[in-house]
PDB file of C-alpha atoms in Angstrom:
ATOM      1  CA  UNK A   8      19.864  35.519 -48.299  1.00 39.00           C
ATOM      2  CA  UNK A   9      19.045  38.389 -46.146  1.00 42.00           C
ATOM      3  CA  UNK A  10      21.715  40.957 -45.204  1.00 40.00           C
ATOM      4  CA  UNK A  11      22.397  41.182 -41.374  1.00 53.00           C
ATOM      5  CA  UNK A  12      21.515  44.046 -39.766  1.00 56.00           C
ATOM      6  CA  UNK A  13      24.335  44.700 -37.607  1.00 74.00           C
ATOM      7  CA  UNK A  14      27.242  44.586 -40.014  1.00 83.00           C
ATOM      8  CA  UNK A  15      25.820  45.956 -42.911  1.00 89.00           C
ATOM      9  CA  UNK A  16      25.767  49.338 -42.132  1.00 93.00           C
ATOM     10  CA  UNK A  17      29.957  49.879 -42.320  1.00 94.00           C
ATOM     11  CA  UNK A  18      31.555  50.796 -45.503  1.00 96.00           C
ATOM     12  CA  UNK A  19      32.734  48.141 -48.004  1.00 97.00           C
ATOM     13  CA  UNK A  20      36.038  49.073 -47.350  1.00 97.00           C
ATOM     14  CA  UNK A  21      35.815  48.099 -43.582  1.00 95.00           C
ATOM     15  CA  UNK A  22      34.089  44.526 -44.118  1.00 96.00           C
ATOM     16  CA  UNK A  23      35.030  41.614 -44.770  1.00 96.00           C
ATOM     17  CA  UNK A  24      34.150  38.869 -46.696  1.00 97.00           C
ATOM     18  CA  UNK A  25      34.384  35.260 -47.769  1.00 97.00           C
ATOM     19  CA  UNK A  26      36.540  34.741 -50.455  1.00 97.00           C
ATOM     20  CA  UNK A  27      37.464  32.272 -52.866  1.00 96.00           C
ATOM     21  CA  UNK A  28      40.641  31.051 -54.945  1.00 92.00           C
ATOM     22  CA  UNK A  29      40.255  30.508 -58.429  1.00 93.00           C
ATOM     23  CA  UNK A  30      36.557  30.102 -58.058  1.00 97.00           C
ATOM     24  CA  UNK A  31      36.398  28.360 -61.342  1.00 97.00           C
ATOM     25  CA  UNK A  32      37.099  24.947 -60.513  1.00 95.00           C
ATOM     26  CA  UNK A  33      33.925  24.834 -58.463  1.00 96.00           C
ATOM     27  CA  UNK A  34      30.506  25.597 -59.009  1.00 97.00           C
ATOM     28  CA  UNK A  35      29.727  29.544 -58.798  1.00 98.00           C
ATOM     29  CA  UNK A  36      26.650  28.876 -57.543  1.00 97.00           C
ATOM     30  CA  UNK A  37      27.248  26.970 -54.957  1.00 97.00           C
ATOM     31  CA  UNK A  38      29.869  29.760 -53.369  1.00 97.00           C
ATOM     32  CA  UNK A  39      27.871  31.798 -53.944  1.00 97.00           C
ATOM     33  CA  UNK A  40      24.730  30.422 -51.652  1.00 96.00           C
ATOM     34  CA  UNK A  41      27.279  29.995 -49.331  1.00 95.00           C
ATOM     35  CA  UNK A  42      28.299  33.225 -48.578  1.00 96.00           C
ATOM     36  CA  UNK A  43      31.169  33.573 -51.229  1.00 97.00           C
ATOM     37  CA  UNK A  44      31.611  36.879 -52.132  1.00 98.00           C
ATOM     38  CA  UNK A  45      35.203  37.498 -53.312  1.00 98.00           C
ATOM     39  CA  UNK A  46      35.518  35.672 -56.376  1.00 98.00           C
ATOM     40  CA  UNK A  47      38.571  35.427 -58.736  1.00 98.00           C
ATOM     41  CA  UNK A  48      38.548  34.329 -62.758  1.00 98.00           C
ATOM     42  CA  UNK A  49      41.736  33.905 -64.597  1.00 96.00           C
ATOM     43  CA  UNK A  50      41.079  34.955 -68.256  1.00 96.00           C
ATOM     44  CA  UNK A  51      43.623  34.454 -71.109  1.00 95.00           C
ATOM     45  CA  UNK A  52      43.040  36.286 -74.440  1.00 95.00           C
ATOM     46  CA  UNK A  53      44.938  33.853 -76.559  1.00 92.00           C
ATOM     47  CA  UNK A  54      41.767  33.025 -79.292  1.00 95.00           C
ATOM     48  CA  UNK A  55      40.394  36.969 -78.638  1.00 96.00           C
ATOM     49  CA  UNK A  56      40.468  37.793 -82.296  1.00 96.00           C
ATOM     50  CA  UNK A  57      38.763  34.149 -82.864  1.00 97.00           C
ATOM     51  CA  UNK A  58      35.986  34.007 -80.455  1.00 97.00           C
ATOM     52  CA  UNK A  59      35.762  37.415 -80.172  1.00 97.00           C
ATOM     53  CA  UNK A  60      36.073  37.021 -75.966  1.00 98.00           C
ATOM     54  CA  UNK A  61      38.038  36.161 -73.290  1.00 97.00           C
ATOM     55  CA  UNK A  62      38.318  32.610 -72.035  1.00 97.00           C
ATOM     56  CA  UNK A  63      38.279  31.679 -68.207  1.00 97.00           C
ATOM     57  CA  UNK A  64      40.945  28.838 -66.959  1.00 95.00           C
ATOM     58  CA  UNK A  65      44.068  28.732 -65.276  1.00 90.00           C
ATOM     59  CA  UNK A  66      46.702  27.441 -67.335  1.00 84.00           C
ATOM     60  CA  UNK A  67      46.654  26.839 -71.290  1.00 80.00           C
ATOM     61  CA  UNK A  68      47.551  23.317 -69.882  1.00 73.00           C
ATOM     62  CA  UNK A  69      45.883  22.829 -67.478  1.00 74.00           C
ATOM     63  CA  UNK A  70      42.292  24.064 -68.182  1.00 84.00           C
ATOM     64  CA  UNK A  71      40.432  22.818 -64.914  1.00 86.00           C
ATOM     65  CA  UNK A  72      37.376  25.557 -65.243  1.00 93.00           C
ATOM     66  CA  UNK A  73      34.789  23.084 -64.087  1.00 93.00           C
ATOM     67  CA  UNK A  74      32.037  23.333 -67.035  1.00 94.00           C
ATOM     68  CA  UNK A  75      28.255  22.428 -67.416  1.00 93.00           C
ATOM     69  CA  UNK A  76      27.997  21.193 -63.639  1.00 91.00           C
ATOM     70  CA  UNK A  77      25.872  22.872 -61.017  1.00 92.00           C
ATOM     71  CA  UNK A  78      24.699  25.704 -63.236  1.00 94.00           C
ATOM     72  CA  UNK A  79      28.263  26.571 -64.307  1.00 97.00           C
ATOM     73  CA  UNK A  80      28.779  27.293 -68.345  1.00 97.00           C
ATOM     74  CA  UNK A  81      29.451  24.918 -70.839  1.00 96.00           C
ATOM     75  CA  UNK A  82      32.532  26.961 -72.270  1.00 97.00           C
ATOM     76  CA  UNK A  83      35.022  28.835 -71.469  1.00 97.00           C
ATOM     77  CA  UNK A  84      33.933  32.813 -72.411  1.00 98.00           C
ATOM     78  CA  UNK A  85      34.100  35.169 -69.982  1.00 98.00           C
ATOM     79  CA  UNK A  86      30.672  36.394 -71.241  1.00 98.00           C
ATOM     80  CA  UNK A  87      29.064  33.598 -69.751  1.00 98.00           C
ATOM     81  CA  UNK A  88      30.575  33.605 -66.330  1.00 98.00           C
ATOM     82  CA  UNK A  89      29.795  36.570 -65.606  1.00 98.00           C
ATOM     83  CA  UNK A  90      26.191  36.260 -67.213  1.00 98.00           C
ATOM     84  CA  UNK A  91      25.992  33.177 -64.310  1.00 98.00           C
ATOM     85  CA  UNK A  92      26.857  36.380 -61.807  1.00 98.00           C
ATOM     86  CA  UNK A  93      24.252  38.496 -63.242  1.00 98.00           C
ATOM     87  CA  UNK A  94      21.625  35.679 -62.958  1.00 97.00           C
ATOM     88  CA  UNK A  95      22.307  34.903 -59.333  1.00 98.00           C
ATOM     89  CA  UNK A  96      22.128  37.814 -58.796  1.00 97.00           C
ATOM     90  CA  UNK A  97      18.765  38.482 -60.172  1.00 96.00           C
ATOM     91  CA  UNK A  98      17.244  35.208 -58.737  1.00 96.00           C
ATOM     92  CA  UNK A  99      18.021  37.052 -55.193  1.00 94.00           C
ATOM     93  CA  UNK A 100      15.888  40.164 -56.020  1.00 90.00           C
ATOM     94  CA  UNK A 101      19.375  41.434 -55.644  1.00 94.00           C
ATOM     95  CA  UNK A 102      18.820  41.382 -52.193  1.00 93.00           C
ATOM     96  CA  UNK A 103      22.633  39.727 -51.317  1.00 96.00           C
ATOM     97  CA  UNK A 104      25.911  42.081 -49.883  1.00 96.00           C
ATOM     98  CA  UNK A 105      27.703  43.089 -52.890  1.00 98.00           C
ATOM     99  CA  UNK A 106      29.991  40.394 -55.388  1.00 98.00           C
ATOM    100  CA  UNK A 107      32.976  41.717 -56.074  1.00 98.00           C
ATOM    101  CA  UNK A 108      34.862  39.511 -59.017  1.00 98.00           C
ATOM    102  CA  UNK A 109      38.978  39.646 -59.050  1.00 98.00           C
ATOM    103  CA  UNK A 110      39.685  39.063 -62.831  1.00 98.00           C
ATOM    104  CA  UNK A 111      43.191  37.763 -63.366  1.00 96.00           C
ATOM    105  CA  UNK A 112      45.181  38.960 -66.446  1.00 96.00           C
ATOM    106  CA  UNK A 113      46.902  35.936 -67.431  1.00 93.00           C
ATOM    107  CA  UNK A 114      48.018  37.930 -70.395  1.00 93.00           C
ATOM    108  CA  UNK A 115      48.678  41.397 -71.467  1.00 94.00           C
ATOM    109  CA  UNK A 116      45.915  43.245 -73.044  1.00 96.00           C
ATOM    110  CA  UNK A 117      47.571  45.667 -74.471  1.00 95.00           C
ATOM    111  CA  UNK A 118      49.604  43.865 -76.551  1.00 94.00           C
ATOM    112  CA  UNK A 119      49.958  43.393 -80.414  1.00 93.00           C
ATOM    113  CA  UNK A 120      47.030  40.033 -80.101  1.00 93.00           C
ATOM    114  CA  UNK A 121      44.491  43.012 -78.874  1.00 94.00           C
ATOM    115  CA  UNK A 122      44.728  45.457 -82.015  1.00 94.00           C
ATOM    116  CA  UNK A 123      43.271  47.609 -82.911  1.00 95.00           C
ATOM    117  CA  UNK A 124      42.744  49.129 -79.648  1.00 91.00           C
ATOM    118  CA  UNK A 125      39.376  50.838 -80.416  1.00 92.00           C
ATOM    119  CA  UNK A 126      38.217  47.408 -80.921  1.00 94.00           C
ATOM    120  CA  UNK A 127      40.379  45.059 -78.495  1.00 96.00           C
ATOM    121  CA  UNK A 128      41.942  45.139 -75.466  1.00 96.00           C
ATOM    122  CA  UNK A 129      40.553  47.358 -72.285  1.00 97.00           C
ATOM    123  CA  UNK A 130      37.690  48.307 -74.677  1.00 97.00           C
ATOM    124  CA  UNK A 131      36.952  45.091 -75.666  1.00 98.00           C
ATOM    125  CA  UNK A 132      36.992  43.702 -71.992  1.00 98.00           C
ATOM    126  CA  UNK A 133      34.878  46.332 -71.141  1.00 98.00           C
ATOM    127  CA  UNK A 134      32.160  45.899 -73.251  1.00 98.00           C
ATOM    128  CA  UNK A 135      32.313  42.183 -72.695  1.00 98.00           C
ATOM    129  CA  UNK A 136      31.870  43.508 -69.295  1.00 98.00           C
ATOM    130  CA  UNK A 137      29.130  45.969 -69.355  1.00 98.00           C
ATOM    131  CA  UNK A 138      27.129  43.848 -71.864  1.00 98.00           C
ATOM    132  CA  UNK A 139      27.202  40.671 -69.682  1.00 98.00           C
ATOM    133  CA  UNK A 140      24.865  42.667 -66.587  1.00 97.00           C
ATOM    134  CA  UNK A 141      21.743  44.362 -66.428  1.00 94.00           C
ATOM    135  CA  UNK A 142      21.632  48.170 -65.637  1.00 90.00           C
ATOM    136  CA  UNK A 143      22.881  49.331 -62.087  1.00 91.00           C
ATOM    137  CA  UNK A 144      24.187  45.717 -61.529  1.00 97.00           C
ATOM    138  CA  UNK A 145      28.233  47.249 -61.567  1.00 98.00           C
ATOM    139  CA  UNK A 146      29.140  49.365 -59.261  1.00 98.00           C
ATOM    140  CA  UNK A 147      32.149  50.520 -61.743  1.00 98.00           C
ATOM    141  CA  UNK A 148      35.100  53.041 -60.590  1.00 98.00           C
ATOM    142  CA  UNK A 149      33.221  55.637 -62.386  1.00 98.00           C
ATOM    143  CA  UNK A 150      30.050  55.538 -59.445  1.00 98.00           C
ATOM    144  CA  UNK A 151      33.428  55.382 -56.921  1.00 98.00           C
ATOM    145  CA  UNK A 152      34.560  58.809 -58.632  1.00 97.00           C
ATOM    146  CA  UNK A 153      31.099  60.595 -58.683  1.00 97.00           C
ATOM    147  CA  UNK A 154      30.848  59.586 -54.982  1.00 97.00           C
ATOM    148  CA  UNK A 155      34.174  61.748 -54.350  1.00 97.00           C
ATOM    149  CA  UNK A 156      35.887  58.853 -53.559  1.00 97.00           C
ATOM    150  CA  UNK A 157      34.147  57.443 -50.563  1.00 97.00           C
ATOM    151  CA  UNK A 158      33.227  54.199 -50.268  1.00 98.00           C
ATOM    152  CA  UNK A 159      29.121  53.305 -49.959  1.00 98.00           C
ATOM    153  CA  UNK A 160      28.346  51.087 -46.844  1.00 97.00           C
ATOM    154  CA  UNK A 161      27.789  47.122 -47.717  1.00 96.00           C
ATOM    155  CA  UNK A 162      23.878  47.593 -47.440  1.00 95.00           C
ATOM    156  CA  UNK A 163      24.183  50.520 -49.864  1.00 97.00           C
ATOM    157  CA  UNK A 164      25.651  47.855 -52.082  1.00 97.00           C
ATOM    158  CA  UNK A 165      23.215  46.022 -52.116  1.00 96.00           C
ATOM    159  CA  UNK A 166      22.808  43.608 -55.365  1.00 97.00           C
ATOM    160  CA  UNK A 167      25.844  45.125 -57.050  1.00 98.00           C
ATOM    161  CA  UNK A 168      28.834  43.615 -58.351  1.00 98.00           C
ATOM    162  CA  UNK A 169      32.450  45.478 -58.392  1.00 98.00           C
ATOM    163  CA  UNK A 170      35.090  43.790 -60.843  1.00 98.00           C
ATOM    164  CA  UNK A 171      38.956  43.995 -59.663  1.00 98.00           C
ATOM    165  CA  UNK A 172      41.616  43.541 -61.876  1.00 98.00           C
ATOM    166  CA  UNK A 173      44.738  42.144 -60.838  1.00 97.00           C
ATOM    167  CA  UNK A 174      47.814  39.687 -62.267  1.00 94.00           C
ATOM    168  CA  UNK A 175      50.555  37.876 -61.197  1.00 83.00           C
ATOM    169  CA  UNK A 176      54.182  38.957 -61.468  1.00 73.00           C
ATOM    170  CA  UNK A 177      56.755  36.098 -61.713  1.00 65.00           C
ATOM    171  CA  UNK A 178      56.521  32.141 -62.542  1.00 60.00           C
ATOM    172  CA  UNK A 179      55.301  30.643 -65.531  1.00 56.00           C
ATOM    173  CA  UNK A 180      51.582  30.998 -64.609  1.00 59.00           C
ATOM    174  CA  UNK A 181      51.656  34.930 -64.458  1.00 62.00           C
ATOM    175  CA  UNK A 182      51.130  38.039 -67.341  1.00 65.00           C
ATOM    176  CA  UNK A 183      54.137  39.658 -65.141  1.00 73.00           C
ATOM    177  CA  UNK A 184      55.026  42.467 -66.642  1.00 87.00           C
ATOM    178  CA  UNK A 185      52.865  42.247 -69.648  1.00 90.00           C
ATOM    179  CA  UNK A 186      49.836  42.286 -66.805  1.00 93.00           C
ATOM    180  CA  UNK A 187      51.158  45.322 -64.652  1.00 94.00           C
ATOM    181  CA  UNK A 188      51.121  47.399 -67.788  1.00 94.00           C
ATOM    182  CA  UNK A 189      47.537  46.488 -68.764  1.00 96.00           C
ATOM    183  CA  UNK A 190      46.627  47.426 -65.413  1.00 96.00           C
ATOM    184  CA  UNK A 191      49.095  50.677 -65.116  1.00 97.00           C
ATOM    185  CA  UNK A 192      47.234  51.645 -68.182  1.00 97.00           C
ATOM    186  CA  UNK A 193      43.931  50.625 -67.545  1.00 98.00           C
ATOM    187  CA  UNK A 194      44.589  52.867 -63.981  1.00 98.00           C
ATOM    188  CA  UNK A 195      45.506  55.851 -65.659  1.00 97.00           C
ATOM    189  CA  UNK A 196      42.161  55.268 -68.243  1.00 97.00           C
ATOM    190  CA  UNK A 197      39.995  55.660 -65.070  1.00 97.00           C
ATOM    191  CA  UNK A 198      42.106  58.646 -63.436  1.00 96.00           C
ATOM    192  CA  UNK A 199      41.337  60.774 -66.848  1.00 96.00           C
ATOM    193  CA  UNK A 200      38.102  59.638 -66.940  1.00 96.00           C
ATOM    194  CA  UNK A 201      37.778  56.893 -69.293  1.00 95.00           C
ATOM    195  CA  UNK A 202      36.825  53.327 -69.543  1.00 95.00           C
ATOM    196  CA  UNK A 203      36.027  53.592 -65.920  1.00 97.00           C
ATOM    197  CA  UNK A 204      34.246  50.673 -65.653  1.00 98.00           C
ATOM    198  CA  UNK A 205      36.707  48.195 -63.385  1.00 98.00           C
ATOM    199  CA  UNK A 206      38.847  48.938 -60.567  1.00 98.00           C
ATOM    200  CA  UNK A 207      42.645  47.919 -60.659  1.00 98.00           C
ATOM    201  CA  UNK A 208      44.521  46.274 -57.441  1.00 98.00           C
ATOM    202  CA  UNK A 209      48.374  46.549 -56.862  1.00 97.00           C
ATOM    203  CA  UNK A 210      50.000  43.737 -56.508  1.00 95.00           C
ATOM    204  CA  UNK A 211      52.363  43.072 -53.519  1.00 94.00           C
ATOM    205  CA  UNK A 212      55.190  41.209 -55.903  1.00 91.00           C
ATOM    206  CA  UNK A 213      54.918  44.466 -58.734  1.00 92.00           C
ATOM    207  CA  UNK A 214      58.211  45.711 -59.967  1.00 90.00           C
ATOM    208  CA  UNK A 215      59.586  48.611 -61.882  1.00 89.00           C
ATOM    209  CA  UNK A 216      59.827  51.744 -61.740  1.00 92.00           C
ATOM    210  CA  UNK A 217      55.921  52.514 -61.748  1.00 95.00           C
ATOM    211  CA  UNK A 218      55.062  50.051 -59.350  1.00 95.00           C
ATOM    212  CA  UNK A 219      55.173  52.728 -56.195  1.00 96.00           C
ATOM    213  CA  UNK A 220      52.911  54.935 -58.361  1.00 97.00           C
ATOM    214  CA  UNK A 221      50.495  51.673 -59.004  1.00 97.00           C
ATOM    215  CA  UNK A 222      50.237  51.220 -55.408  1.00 97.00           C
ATOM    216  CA  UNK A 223      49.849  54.983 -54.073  1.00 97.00           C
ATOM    217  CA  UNK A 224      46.897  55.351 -56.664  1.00 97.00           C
ATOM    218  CA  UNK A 225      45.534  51.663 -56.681  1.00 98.00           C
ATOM    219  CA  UNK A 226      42.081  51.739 -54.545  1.00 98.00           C
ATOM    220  CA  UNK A 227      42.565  47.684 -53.924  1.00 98.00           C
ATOM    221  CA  UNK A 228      45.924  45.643 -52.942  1.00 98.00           C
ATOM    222  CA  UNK A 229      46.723  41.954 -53.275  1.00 96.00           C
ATOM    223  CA  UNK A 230      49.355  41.234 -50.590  1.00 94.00           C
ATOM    224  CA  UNK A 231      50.010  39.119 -47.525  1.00 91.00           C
ATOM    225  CA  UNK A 232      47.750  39.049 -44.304  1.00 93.00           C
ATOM    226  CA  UNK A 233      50.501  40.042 -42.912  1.00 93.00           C
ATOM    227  CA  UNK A 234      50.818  43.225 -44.651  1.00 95.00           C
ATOM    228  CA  UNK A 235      47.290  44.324 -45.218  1.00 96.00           C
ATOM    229  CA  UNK A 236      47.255  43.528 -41.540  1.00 96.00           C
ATOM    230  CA  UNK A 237      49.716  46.331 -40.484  1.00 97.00           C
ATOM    231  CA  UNK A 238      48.446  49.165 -43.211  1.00 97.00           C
ATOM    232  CA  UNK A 239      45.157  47.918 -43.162  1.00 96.00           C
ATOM    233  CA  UNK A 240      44.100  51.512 -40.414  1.00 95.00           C
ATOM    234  CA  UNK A 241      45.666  53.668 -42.874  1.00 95.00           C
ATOM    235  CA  UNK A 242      43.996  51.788 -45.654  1.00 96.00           C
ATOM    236  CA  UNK A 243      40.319  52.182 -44.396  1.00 93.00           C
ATOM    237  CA  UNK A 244      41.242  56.227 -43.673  1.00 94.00           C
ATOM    238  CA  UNK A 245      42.313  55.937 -47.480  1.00 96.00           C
ATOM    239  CA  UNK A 246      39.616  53.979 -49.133  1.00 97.00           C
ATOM    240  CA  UNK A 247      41.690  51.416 -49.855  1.00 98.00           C
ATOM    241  CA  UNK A 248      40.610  47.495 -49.816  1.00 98.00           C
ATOM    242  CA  UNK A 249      42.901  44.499 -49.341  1.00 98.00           C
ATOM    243  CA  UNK A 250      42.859  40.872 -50.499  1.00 97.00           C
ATOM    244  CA  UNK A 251      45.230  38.674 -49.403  1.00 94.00           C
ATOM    245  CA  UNK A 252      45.759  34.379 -50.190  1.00 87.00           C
ATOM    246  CA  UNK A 253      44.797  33.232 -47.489  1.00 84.00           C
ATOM    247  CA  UNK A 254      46.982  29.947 -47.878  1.00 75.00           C
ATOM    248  CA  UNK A 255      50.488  29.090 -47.317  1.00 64.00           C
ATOM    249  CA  UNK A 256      52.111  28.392 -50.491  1.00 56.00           C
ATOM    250  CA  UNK A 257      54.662  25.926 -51.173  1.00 56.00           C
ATOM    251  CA  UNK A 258      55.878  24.753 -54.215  1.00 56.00           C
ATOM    252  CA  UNK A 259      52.962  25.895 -56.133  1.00 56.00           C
ATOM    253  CA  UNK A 260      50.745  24.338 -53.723  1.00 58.00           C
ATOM    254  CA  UNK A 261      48.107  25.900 -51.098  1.00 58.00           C
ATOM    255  CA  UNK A 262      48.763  23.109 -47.973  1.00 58.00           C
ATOM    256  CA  UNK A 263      47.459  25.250 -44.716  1.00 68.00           C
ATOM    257  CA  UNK A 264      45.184  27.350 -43.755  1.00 70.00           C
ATOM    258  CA  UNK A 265      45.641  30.133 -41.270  1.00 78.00           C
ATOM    259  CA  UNK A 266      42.768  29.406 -39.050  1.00 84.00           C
ATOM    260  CA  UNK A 267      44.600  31.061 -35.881  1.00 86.00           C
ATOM    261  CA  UNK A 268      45.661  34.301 -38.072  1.00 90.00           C
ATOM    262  CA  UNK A 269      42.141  35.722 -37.962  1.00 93.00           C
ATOM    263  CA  UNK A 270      39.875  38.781 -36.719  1.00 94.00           C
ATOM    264  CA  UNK A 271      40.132  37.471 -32.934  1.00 94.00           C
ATOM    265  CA  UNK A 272      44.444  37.325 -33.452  1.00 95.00           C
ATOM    266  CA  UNK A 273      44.290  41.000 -34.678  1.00 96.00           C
ATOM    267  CA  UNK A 274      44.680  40.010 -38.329  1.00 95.00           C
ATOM    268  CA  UNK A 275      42.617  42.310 -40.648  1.00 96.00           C
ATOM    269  CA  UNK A 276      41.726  41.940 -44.717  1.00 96.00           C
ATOM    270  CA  UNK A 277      38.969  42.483 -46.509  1.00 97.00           C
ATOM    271  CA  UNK A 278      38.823  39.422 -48.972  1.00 97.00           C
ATOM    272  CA  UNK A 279      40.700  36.779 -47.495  1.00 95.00           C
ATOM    273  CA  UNK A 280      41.101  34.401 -50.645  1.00 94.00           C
ATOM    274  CA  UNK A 281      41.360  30.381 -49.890  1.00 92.00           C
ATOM    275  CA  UNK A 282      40.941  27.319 -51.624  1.00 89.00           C
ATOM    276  CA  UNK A 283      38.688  25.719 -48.596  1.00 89.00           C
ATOM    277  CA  UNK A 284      35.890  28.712 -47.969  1.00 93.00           C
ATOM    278  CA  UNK A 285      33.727  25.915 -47.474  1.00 91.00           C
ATOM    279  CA  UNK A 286      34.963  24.870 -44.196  1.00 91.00           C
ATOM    280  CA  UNK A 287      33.827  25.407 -40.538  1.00 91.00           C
ATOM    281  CA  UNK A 288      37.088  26.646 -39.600  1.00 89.00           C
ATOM    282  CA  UNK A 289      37.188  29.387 -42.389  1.00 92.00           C
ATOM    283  CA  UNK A 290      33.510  30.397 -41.560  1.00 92.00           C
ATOM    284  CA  UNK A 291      34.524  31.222 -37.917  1.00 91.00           C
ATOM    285  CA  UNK A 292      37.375  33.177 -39.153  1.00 92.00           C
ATOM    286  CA  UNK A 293      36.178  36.457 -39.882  1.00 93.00           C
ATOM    287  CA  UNK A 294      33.343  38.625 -39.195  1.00 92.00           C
ATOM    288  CA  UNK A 295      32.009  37.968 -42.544  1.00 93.00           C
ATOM    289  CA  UNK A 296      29.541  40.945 -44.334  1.00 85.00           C
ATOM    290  CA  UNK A 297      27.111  38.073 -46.177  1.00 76.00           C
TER     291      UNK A 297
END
C-alpha cells in the first residue's frame, strides 16, 4: 500500500489510525491489508520457564488466538506473531505507515515465575522482541530518546514497528497490579537508559500511589475517547499518544460502536481500538494515516 501524500507528513503523535481489539482472534494479515495499524496481543507468561516464551491468548480459558488460518501461526509464542509482523512487513518493501503493536501484560513479569531476572522477565521479553525483527524494523524508545523526544512524522516511519505495553487493572482478566509494576519498572528501565526497547502506556483505571507518576512520564495513554478527547491539545504539545476502546462495554461485552463520536464531532485519539475495524462505518470515522 502506498502512503498518502497529504497526511503523511504530520507527526505520529498527531495521526490517527485504524485500530484493532485483541487482534488475535482474526487473521493479522488480513488487518493488516486493510489498513490496521494499531494492533493489541495479550501475552501470559505462565509456561515461560517451559517454552522459553511468551504465549499470545486472552484468557487461560478461553484461548481464542485464531491459529494456522490466513497466514496466522500455528502456536501460541509470541515469537511467531510478531515474526508474522516482521514478514508483512517485508513483503511491503516496508513501504506501509508505521505498526505499532499494544502488548497486554496479562501477568506480572517481574514476578518470582520470571527469575532470574538477567535471564527472564523485561530481558527476556526483550530479546524475544528484538530477535523476532530484522534491523531498523523497531522504532524502540531508545530512537524516541536520541531524537530528544520528538516524535518523527508518519512518512518518516515508514516500515517501522513501535511496541506499547500496557495491562489491565481490575476483573479477573487483568495483571492489575502485578501489570502496573512491570510497566512502572519497565518505565523507569528506559528513563535510566536501559532495556529501552518498548514504550509503556498509562492506563486510565491505574491505582496507587505511583500511578500519577506513571502517567506524567508515560509517552502513550489508554483511556476513554472522552478523555484523550479533552487532553488530547496538550498531549500532541507533549508528545504524548492516546488509545482509547473504541466500544461501549457492558458486562464484559463490546455491543456499540461510536460511529457519531468521531473526527467530524470533535472527538480526537490516535488509535481508536474496536472489535469491527472492518466496517464502512469505522472506515469513515477518522482521518486514518494508512
Amino acid at each position: 500500500m502506498t502512503l498518502k501524500e497529504n497526511i503523511c507528513d504530520i507527526p505520529y503523535n498527531k495521526a490517527f489510525f485504524k485500530t484493532s481489539h485483541n487482534s488475535y482472534i482474526h487473521s493479522i494479515r488480513e488487518q493488516l491489508n486493510k489498513g490496521v495499524r494499531g494492533l493489541e496481543y495479550d501475552i501470559h507468561d505462565d509456561k515461560i520457564q517451559e517454552l522459553e516464551d511468551f504465549e499470545v491468548y486472552h484468557l487461560q480459558n478461553h484461548i481464542d488466538s485464531l491459529l494456522n488460518k490466513d497466514g496466522n501461526p500455528n502456536n501460541l509464542l509470541l515469537t511467531n506473531w510478531l515474526k508474522l509482523l516482521d514478514d508483512w512487513s517485508a513483503e511491503q518493501n516496508k513501504d506501509h505507515t508505521p505498526i505499532t503493536l499494544f502488548i497486554e501484560l496479562k501477568d506480572s513479569i517481574i514476578d518470582s515465575n520470571n527469575e532470574p531476572e538477567e535471564l527472564y522477565g523485561i530481558k527476556k521479553l526483550n530479546k524475544i522482541i528484538v530477535d523476532a525483527f530484522h534491523s531498523k524494523t523497531l522504532f524502540t524508545f531508545k530512537d524516541f530518546r536520541e531524537n530528544n523526544f520528538d516524535w518523527p512524522t508518519v512518512r518518516e516511519l515508514k516500515g517501522r514497528i513501535i511496541i506499547v505495553l500496557v495491562s489491565y487493572w481490575g476483573g479477573y482478566w487483568a495483571a492489575s497490579e502485578g501489570g502496573f509494576n512491570s510497566r512502572l519498572k519497565y518505565l523507569n528501565n528506559c528513563l535510566e537508559g536501559m532495556d529501552d526497547v518498548c514504550f509503556v502506556s498509562w492506563v486510565q483505571e491505574d491505582q496507587g500511589d505511583k500511578a500519577s507518576y506513571l502517567k506524567d512520564k508515560s509517552h502513550f495513554w489508554k483511556c476513554s475517547l472522552e478523555f484523550s478527547t479533552k487532553n488530547f491539545s496538550q498531549n500532541s504539545e507533549s508528545q504524548r499518544v492516546t488509545r482509547a476502546d473504541f466500544d461501549k462495554i457492558v458486562w464484559g461485552m463490546h455491543i456499540k460502536t461510536y460511529y457519531k463520536k468521531n473526527y467530524e464531532k470533535g472527538y480526537r485519539c490516535n488509535f481508536p481500538a474496536t472489535d469491527v475495524w472492518g466496517t464502512e462505518k469505522y472506515d469513515s470515522c477518522f482521518p486514518w494515516s494508512i
